[in-house]
Amino acid sequence: MGKDNIAVGLDIGTTKIVAMIGKKNEYGKLEILGIGKSKSLGVARGVVNNITQTIQSIQQAIHEAENNSGYKIKDVVVGIAGQHIRSIQHTDYISRSNPEEVIGEGDIQLLIDQVNKLAMLPGEEIIHVLPQEFKIDGQSEIKEPIGMYGGRLESSFHVVVGQASSIRNVGRCIQSSGIELSGLTLEPLASADAVLSQEEKEAGVALIDIGGGTTDLAIFKDGIIRHTAVIPFGGNVITDDIKEGCSIIEKQAELMKIKFGSAWPGENKDNEIVSIPGLRGREPKEISLKNLSKIIHARVVEIVDQVFTEVKAYGHEDPRKKLIAGIVLTGGGAQLKHIKQLVEYITGMDTRIGYPNEHLAGNSDEEISSPLYATAVGLVMNSIENSTQSAVRMDVVEQPKAPIYRAPVQQQQHVVEETYVETVEEVKKAVKEESTETKIRRSFFDRYVDKIKDFLDNAE
């Protein structure tokens, strides 16, 4: 039991905050130990706009996950999203002083450090540097440059940029909730880890994650991330449209969308009507399901058109960039009836709904396999990759016989240290087998998380 790597992911969304605790079972599948969910207050379109409310929502989700699992959470991997996120393509190179020496990790790090010095707009920071393909002395399409010889090392990079203040606000909320930040992951990448297969990433695929406040896009081709974008519209705008169009309250609009909503108006007959209770003794309202579907259809078309514009910007019409695996829809918005057919109709591309069940253990709860939890599952997978011991058993933390509170805390620290010592060899072994891309992704995020921690420690 001591060797179990307990991982925790925290998905701070616009409509909900999910804390998920998991570990890998003996078959290498993800076993979910506990899940906590709370209504997200203080987050708009993926960005924190009320620190106090967000802290309360995080604490509620964390507390529920701890009670469900019997584990005490120490740190979390958090997803970064929001309308402030943008991505750019950049190519850079270094000239090596000795071409007769084998290319090592130090050379790649030097190249990445050079990319990190790119001039950004005021208030923006680079939060993600993902290498795509390397070129050595003119020889292109090299995926693994370590161990090769050459004088000029060149690489194309996918650089993700975001507002530094937004990311620091997320860090502040987590720290104030009484837990540590162990890692950051771009939410479309976390969702991609959870629902896409390696074959799809090789063939070319666009992942569309329709959340409450934003719609995230991640495009893969030849196993490499090619394009990311965040559209500042999601399920919430559909609910708002229903509320305005049908003159009902938000709670009723959300229920109507989930229970009777469809993205394809032709499915509903003219005489299909649903009755909504009136407010405070008022007469009930009768709403035509055809009208409801027309309202939903108009907004979903707008969201899909914006996403498809981004797919075209990547250049999918070029035969070499063709997305053979088409589109994968995930997130809460993917549960809307007939959305798959509508996306196929608009884009002309094969579409499927992405469920995170491929990586989950066979005995997982059906609810966790929902597209709603794709990002949270991806974040837990990312935490497992980082080999962090993010939670310890409650019975280790709380010793009823101890006369004072300090004693169990000391014990908790010893247990974590012992577990760490036991797993050090395994971690070293695992690191050796990692690809260059994984190493870069991890080392970059480790440094970025340290930067946020330093900022929070020095801030008043």
Coordinates of C-alpha atoms in Angstrom, one line a residue:
M1 CA 0.0 0.0 0.0
G2 CA 2.9 2.3 0.8
K3 CA 4.0 2.3 -2.8
D4 CA 0.7 3.6 -4.2
N5 CA 1.2 6.9 -6.0
I6 CA -1.9 8.8 -4.9
A7 CA -2.6 11.6 -7.5
V8 CA -5.0 14.5 -7.2
G9 CA -6.4 16.7 -10.0
L10 CA -8.4 19.9 -9.6
D11 CA -10.5 21.1 -12.4
I12 CA -11.6 24.8 -11.8
G13 CA -14.4 25.3 -14.3
T14 CA -16.9 28.1 -14.8
T15 CA -19.9 26.0 -13.7
K16 CA -18.3 23.4 -11.4
I17 CA -15.1 22.6 -9.5
V18 CA -14.1 19.0 -9.4
A19 CA -11.4 17.5 -7.1
M20 CA -10.5 13.9 -8.1
I21 CA -8.3 11.4 -6.2
G22 CA -6.9 8.4 -8.0
K23 CA -4.1 5.9 -8.4
K24 CA -2.9 3.3 -10.9
N25 CA -4.0 -0.2 -10.3
E26 CA -2.0 -3.4 -11.0
Y27 CA -3.2 -3.3 -14.7
G28 CA -2.0 0.2 -15.3
K29 CA -5.5 1.6 -15.3
L30 CA -6.7 4.6 -13.3
E31 CA -8.7 3.7 -10.2
I32 CA -10.7 6.7 -8.9
L33 CA -10.7 6.7 -5.0
G34 CA -12.9 9.7 -4.5
I35 CA -14.5 12.7 -6.2
G36 CA -15.7 16.0 -4.9
K37 CA -17.8 18.4 -6.8
S38 CA -19.0 21.9 -6.0
K39 CA -20.8 24.7 -7.8
S40 CA -18.2 27.1 -9.1
L41 CA -18.7 30.6 -7.7
G42 CA -16.3 33.4 -8.6
V43 CA -15.1 32.0 -12.0
A44 CA -16.3 33.5 -15.3
R45 CA -15.2 32.1 -18.6
G46 CA -12.4 30.1 -17.0
V47 CA -10.9 33.1 -15.2
V48 CA -11.1 33.8 -11.4
N49 CA -13.0 37.0 -10.8
N50 CA -13.8 36.5 -7.1
I51 CA -11.0 35.1 -4.9
T52 CA -13.1 34.5 -1.7
Q53 CA -16.0 32.6 -3.5
T54 CA -13.5 30.5 -5.5
I55 CA -11.6 29.5 -2.3
Q56 CA -14.9 28.4 -0.7
S57 CA -15.9 26.4 -3.8
I58 CA -12.4 24.7 -3.9
Q59 CA -12.5 23.9 -0.2
Q60 CA -16.0 22.4 -0.6
A61 CA -14.9 20.1 -3.5
I62 CA -11.7 19.1 -1.7
H63 CA -13.5 18.3 1.6
E64 CA -16.1 16.1 -0.3
A65 CA -13.3 14.2 -2.2
E66 CA -11.5 13.6 1.1
N67 CA -14.6 12.3 2.8
N68 CA -15.4 10.0 -0.1
S69 CA -11.9 8.6 -0.4
G70 CA -10.6 8.5 3.2
Y71 CA -7.5 10.4 2.0
K72 CA -6.2 13.7 3.1
I73 CA -5.2 15.9 0.1
K74 CA -1.8 17.7 0.3
D75 CA -1.3 19.0 -3.2
V76 CA -3.0 19.1 -6.6
V77 CA -2.4 19.4 -10.3
V78 CA -4.6 22.2 -11.7
G79 CA -5.9 22.9 -15.2
I80 CA -5.3 26.3 -16.8
A81 CA -7.9 27.6 -19.3
G82 CA -9.8 30.8 -19.9
Q83 CA -10.2 33.4 -22.7
H84 CA -6.8 34.9 -21.9
I85 CA -5.0 31.7 -23.3
R86 CA -3.5 31.9 -26.8
S87 CA -1.0 30.0 -28.7
I88 CA 1.8 30.8 -31.3
Q89 CA 4.1 28.8 -33.5
H90 CA 7.8 29.6 -33.2
T91 CA 11.0 28.2 -34.6
D92 CA 14.4 28.6 -33.0
Y93 CA 17.9 27.2 -33.2
I94 CA 21.2 27.0 -31.4
S95 CA 24.7 26.5 -32.8
R96 CA 26.7 23.9 -30.9
S97 CA 30.3 24.6 -30.2
N98 CA 31.4 21.0 -30.7
P99 CA 29.4 19.1 -33.4
E100 CA 31.4 16.0 -32.6
E101 CA 29.7 15.8 -29.2
V102 CA 26.5 13.9 -28.8
I103 CA 23.3 16.1 -28.4
G104 CA 22.2 15.9 -24.8
E105 CA 19.4 17.2 -22.6
G106 CA 21.5 20.3 -21.9
D107 CA 21.3 21.4 -25.5
I108 CA 17.5 21.0 -25.7
Q109 CA 17.2 23.0 -22.4
L110 CA 19.4 25.7 -23.9
L111 CA 17.0 25.9 -26.9
I112 CA 13.9 26.1 -24.6
D113 CA 15.5 28.8 -22.5
Q114 CA 16.0 30.8 -25.7
V115 CA 12.3 30.4 -26.5
N116 CA 11.4 31.5 -23.0
K117 CA 13.1 34.9 -23.7
L118 CA 10.6 35.7 -26.5
A119 CA 9.0 39.2 -26.1
M120 CA 5.4 39.0 -25.0
L121 CA 2.6 41.6 -24.8
P122 CA 2.4 43.5 -21.5
G123 CA 1.1 41.2 -18.6
E124 CA 1.5 38.0 -20.7
E125 CA 3.8 35.1 -19.8
I126 CA 4.8 32.0 -21.6
I127 CA 3.1 29.1 -19.7
H128 CA 3.8 26.2 -22.0
V129 CA 6.6 25.4 -24.4
L130 CA 6.0 22.2 -26.5
P131 CA 8.6 21.0 -29.0
Q132 CA 7.1 19.7 -32.2
E133 CA 9.9 18.5 -34.6
F134 CA 13.6 18.9 -34.5
K135 CA 16.0 19.6 -37.3
I136 CA 19.8 18.8 -37.1
D137 CA 22.1 20.3 -39.7
G138 CA 19.2 20.5 -42.2
Q139 CA 17.9 17.0 -41.6
S140 CA 14.3 17.4 -40.7
E141 CA 11.4 15.4 -39.1
I142 CA 13.5 14.2 -36.1
K143 CA 11.4 13.5 -33.1
E144 CA 14.1 12.3 -30.7
P145 CA 17.4 14.3 -31.1
I146 CA 19.2 13.1 -28.0
G147 CA 22.1 10.8 -28.9
M148 CA 22.6 12.3 -32.4
Y149 CA 25.5 14.4 -33.7
G150 CA 25.3 17.8 -35.2
G151 CA 26.3 21.5 -35.1
R152 CA 23.0 23.3 -35.6
L153 CA 20.0 22.1 -33.5
E154 CA 16.7 23.6 -34.6
S155 CA 13.1 23.0 -33.5
S156 CA 9.6 24.2 -34.1
F157 CA 7.7 25.0 -30.9
H158 CA 4.1 25.3 -29.9
V159 CA 4.1 28.1 -27.4
V160 CA 1.1 28.7 -25.1
V161 CA 0.8 32.2 -23.7
G162 CA -1.6 33.5 -20.9
Q163 CA -2.1 36.4 -18.6
A164 CA 0.3 36.0 -15.6
S165 CA -2.2 37.7 -13.2
S166 CA -4.9 35.1 -14.0
I167 CA -2.6 32.2 -13.3
R168 CA -1.3 33.7 -10.1
N169 CA -4.9 34.3 -8.9
V170 CA -5.5 30.5 -9.4
G171 CA -2.3 29.8 -7.4
R172 CA -3.5 32.2 -4.6
C173 CA -6.9 30.5 -4.4
I174 CA -5.2 27.0 -4.0
Q175 CA -2.7 28.2 -1.4
S176 CA -5.5 29.9 0.6
S177 CA -7.5 26.7 0.5
G178 CA -4.8 25.0 2.6
I179 CA -3.2 22.9 -0.2
E180 CA -0.2 23.1 -2.4
L181 CA 0.1 23.5 -6.2
S182 CA 2.2 20.6 -7.5
G183 CA 1.6 21.2 -11.3
L184 CA -0.1 23.1 -14.0
T185 CA -1.6 21.7 -17.2
L186 CA -3.4 23.3 -20.1
E187 CA -6.9 22.0 -19.9
P188 CA -7.3 21.0 -23.5
L189 CA -4.1 18.9 -23.1
A190 CA -5.5 17.2 -20.0
S191 CA -8.7 16.4 -21.8
A192 CA -6.7 15.0 -24.7
D193 CA -4.8 12.7 -22.5
A194 CA -8.0 11.3 -21.1
V195 CA -10.1 10.8 -24.2
L196 CA -7.8 10.5 -27.3
S197 CA -5.9 7.4 -28.4
Q198 CA -2.4 7.5 -29.7
E199 CA -3.7 6.3 -33.1
E200 CA -6.0 9.3 -33.3
K201 CA -3.2 11.7 -32.4
E202 CA -1.0 10.1 -35.2
A203 CA -3.8 10.2 -37.8
G204 CA -4.8 13.8 -37.0
V205 CA -7.6 14.8 -34.7
A206 CA -9.3 17.9 -33.3
L207 CA -10.5 17.7 -29.7
I208 CA -13.3 20.1 -28.8
D209 CA -14.0 20.4 -25.1
I210 CA -17.3 22.2 -24.6
G211 CA -17.3 23.5 -21.0
G212 CA -19.6 25.8 -19.1
G213 CA -17.8 29.1 -19.8
T214 CA -15.3 28.3 -22.6
T215 CA -14.8 25.8 -25.5
D216 CA -11.2 24.5 -25.7
L217 CA -9.6 23.2 -28.9
A218 CA -6.5 21.0 -29.2
I219 CA -5.3 19.7 -32.6
F220 CA -2.9 16.8 -33.0
K221 CA -1.2 15.4 -36.1
D222 CA 1.6 12.8 -36.3
G223 CA 1.4 12.4 -32.5
I224 CA 2.4 16.1 -31.9
I225 CA 0.3 19.0 -30.6
R226 CA -0.2 21.4 -33.6
H227 CA -2.7 24.0 -32.4
T228 CA -4.6 25.1 -29.3
A229 CA -7.3 27.7 -28.8
V230 CA -9.9 28.8 -26.2
I231 CA -13.2 30.1 -27.5
P232 CA -14.9 32.3 -24.8
F233 CA -18.3 30.6 -25.2
G234 CA -19.7 27.5 -23.7
G235 CA -22.8 25.8 -22.3
N236 CA -23.6 28.9 -20.1
V237 CA -24.5 31.1 -23.1
I238 CA -26.9 28.4 -24.4
T239 CA -28.6 28.5 -20.9
D240 CA -28.7 32.3 -21.0
D241 CA -30.3 32.3 -24.5
I242 CA -33.0 29.8 -23.3
K243 CA -33.6 32.0 -20.2
E244 CA -34.1 35.1 -22.4
G245 CA -35.9 33.4 -25.2
C246 CA -38.5 31.6 -23.1
S247 CA -38.7 34.2 -20.2
I248 CA -37.9 31.7 -17.5
I249 CA -35.4 31.6 -14.6
E250 CA -31.8 30.3 -15.0
K251 CA -32.4 27.1 -13.0
Q252 CA -35.4 26.2 -15.2
A253 CA -33.5 27.0 -18.4
E254 CA -30.6 24.7 -17.3
L255 CA -33.0 21.8 -16.6
M256 CA -34.8 22.4 -19.9
K257 CA -31.5 22.3 -21.8
I258 CA -30.4 19.0 -20.1
K259 CA -33.7 17.2 -20.2
F260 CA -35.4 18.3 -23.4
G261 CA -32.7 20.2 -25.3
S262 CA -31.6 19.2 -28.8
A263 CA -29.1 20.8 -31.2
W264 CA -31.3 19.6 -34.2
P265 CA -34.7 21.4 -34.4
G266 CA -36.1 19.0 -37.0
E267 CA -36.3 16.2 -34.4
N268 CA -39.1 17.9 -32.5
K269 CA -42.8 17.9 -33.7
D270 CA -44.7 21.2 -33.6
N271 CA -47.2 19.9 -31.0
E272 CA -44.5 18.9 -28.4
I273 CA -44.9 21.2 -25.5
V274 CA -43.5 21.2 -21.9
S275 CA -45.2 23.0 -19.0
I276 CA -43.0 25.0 -16.6
P277 CA -44.3 26.0 -13.2
G278 CA -45.0 29.7 -12.8
L279 CA -43.3 31.9 -10.2
R280 CA -45.2 32.6 -6.9
G281 CA -48.7 31.6 -7.9
R282 CA -48.4 32.7 -11.5
E283 CA -49.8 30.6 -14.3
P284 CA -47.5 27.8 -15.6
K285 CA -45.7 28.6 -18.9
E286 CA -46.0 26.4 -21.9
I287 CA -42.9 26.1 -24.1
S288 CA -42.7 24.5 -27.5
L289 CA -39.8 22.0 -27.7
K290 CA -39.3 23.0 -31.3
N291 CA -38.6 26.6 -30.3
L292 CA -36.3 25.4 -27.5
S293 CA -34.3 23.4 -30.0
K294 CA -34.1 26.4 -32.4
I295 CA -32.6 28.6 -29.6
I296 CA -30.1 25.9 -28.8
H297 CA -29.3 25.2 -32.4
A298 CA -28.5 28.9 -33.2
R299 CA -26.0 29.2 -30.4
V300 CA -24.3 25.8 -30.9
V301 CA -23.9 26.6 -34.6
E302 CA -22.1 29.9 -33.6
I303 CA -19.8 28.0 -31.2
V304 CA -19.0 25.3 -33.8
D305 CA -18.4 27.9 -36.5
Q306 CA -15.8 29.6 -34.3
V307 CA -14.1 26.4 -33.5
F308 CA -14.1 25.4 -37.2
T309 CA -12.5 28.8 -38.1
E310 CA -9.6 27.8 -35.7
V311 CA -9.4 24.3 -37.4
K312 CA -9.1 26.1 -40.8
A313 CA -6.5 28.5 -39.4
Y314 CA -4.4 25.4 -38.5
G315 CA -4.7 24.5 -42.3
H316 CA -6.6 21.2 -42.2
E317 CA -7.5 21.6 -45.9
D318 CA -3.8 21.1 -46.8
P319 CA -3.5 17.3 -47.7
R320 CA -0.4 17.0 -45.5
K321 CA -2.3 18.5 -42.5
K322 CA -5.5 16.5 -43.0
L323 CA -7.2 15.4 -39.8
I324 CA -8.0 11.8 -40.7
A325 CA -9.5 10.9 -37.3
G326 CA -11.9 14.0 -37.5
I327 CA -13.3 15.5 -34.4
V328 CA -13.7 14.3 -30.8
L329 CA -16.3 16.1 -28.7
T330 CA -16.0 16.1 -24.9
G331 CA -16.9 18.2 -21.8
G332 CA -20.4 18.8 -20.4
G333 CA -21.7 20.4 -23.7
A334 CA -20.9 17.1 -25.6
Q335 CA -23.9 15.5 -23.8
L336 CA -26.4 17.7 -25.6
K337 CA -28.7 15.6 -27.9
H338 CA -27.8 15.5 -31.6
I339 CA -24.7 17.7 -31.2
K340 CA -22.5 15.0 -32.9
Q341 CA -24.8 15.1 -36.0
L342 CA -24.8 18.9 -36.1
V343 CA -20.9 19.1 -35.9
E344 CA -20.6 16.5 -38.7
Y345 CA -23.1 18.5 -40.8
I346 CA -21.3 21.8 -40.3
T347 CA -17.7 20.6 -40.6
G348 CA -18.1 17.6 -42.9
M349 CA -15.7 15.7 -40.6
D350 CA -16.2 12.3 -38.8
T351 CA -17.2 13.0 -35.2
R352 CA -17.4 11.0 -32.0
I353 CA -18.2 11.7 -28.3
G354 CA -15.0 11.4 -26.2
Y355 CA -15.5 9.4 -22.9
P356 CA -12.5 9.1 -20.5
N357 CA -13.3 5.4 -19.8
E358 CA -10.4 4.0 -21.9
H359 CA -7.9 4.8 -19.1
L360 CA -10.3 4.0 -16.2
A361 CA -10.4 0.8 -14.2
G362 CA -13.3 -1.6 -15.2
N363 CA -15.1 -1.1 -11.9
S364 CA -15.3 2.7 -12.2
D365 CA -18.6 4.4 -11.5
E366 CA -20.6 5.2 -14.7
E367 CA -20.8 8.9 -13.7
I368 CA -17.0 9.3 -13.8
S369 CA -16.9 7.9 -17.4
S370 CA -19.0 10.9 -18.5
P371 CA -17.5 13.5 -20.8
L372 CA -18.2 16.0 -18.0
Y373 CA -15.1 14.6 -16.1
A374 CA -12.7 14.3 -19.0
T375 CA -10.5 17.2 -17.8
A376 CA -10.4 16.0 -14.2
V377 CA -9.4 12.5 -15.3
G378 CA -6.7 14.0 -17.5
L379 CA -5.3 16.1 -14.6
V380 CA -5.2 13.0 -12.3
M381 CA -3.2 11.2 -15.1
N382 CA -0.9 14.1 -15.3
S383 CA -0.4 14.0 -11.5
I384 CA 0.5 10.3 -11.7
E385 CA 3.1 11.1 -14.5
N386 CA 4.7 13.6 -12.0
S387 CA 5.0 10.8 -9.5
T388 CA 3.8 13.0 -6.7
Q389 CA 2.4 11.6 -3.4
S390 CA -0.5 14.1 -3.4
A391 CA -2.6 12.5 -0.6
V392 CA -2.2 10.3 2.5
R393 CA -4.7 8.1 4.3
M394 CA -6.8 9.8 6.9
D395 CA -5.9 7.1 9.5
V396 CA -2.2 8.1 9.0
V397 CA -3.1 11.8 9.5
E398 CA -5.4 11.5 12.5
Q399 CA -4.3 9.4 15.4
P400 CA -7.0 9.4 18.1
K401 CA -4.6 8.3 20.9
A402 CA -2.3 11.3 20.4
P403 CA -2.7 13.8 23.3
I404 CA -1.8 16.8 21.2
Y405 CA -2.5 17.8 17.6
R406 CA 1.2 18.2 16.6
A407 CA 2.1 14.5 16.9
P408 CA 0.0 13.1 14.1
V409 CA 1.3 15.9 11.7
Q410 CA 4.9 14.7 12.4
Q411 CA 3.8 11.1 11.8
Q412 CA 2.2 12.2 8.5
Q413 CA 5.4 13.7 7.3
H414 CA 7.4 10.6 8.2
V415 CA 5.0 8.4 6.3
V416 CA 5.2 10.6 3.2
E417 CA 9.0 10.6 3.4
E418 CA 9.2 6.8 3.7
T419 CA 6.9 6.4 0.7
Y420 CA 9.1 8.8 -1.3
V421 CA 12.3 6.8 -0.4
E422 CA 10.6 3.6 -1.5
T423 CA 9.5 5.0 -4.8
V424 CA 12.7 7.0 -5.7
E425 CA 14.2 4.1 -7.6
E426 CA 11.0 3.5 -9.5
V427 CA 10.8 7.2 -10.4
K428 CA 14.4 7.2 -11.6
K429 CA 13.7 4.2 -13.8
A430 CA 10.6 5.8 -15.2
V431 CA 12.4 9.1 -16.0
K432 CA 14.9 7.2 -18.1
E433 CA 12.2 5.8 -20.3
E434 CA 10.5 9.2 -20.9
S435 CA 10.6 10.9 -24.3
T436 CA 12.2 14.3 -24.8
E437 CA 8.7 15.9 -25.1
T438 CA 7.6 14.5 -21.7
K439 CA 10.8 15.6 -20.0
I440 CA 10.5 19.1 -21.4
R441 CA 6.8 19.4 -20.5
R442 CA 7.6 18.3 -16.9
S443 CA 10.7 20.4 -16.3
F444 CA 9.1 23.5 -17.8
F445 CA 6.0 23.2 -15.6
D446 CA 8.1 22.4 -12.5
R447 CA 10.0 25.7 -13.0
Y448 CA 6.8 27.6 -13.7
V449 CA 5.1 26.2 -10.6
D450 CA 8.2 27.2 -8.6
K451 CA 7.9 30.7 -10.1
I452 CA 4.3 31.0 -9.0
K453 CA 5.1 29.7 -5.5
D454 CA 7.9 32.3 -5.1
F455 CA 5.6 35.0 -6.2
L456 CA 2.9 34.0 -3.7
D457 CA 5.5 33.7 -0.9
N458 CA 6.9 37.1 -1.6
A459 CA 3.4 38.8 -2.0
E460 CA 1.7 40.3 0.9

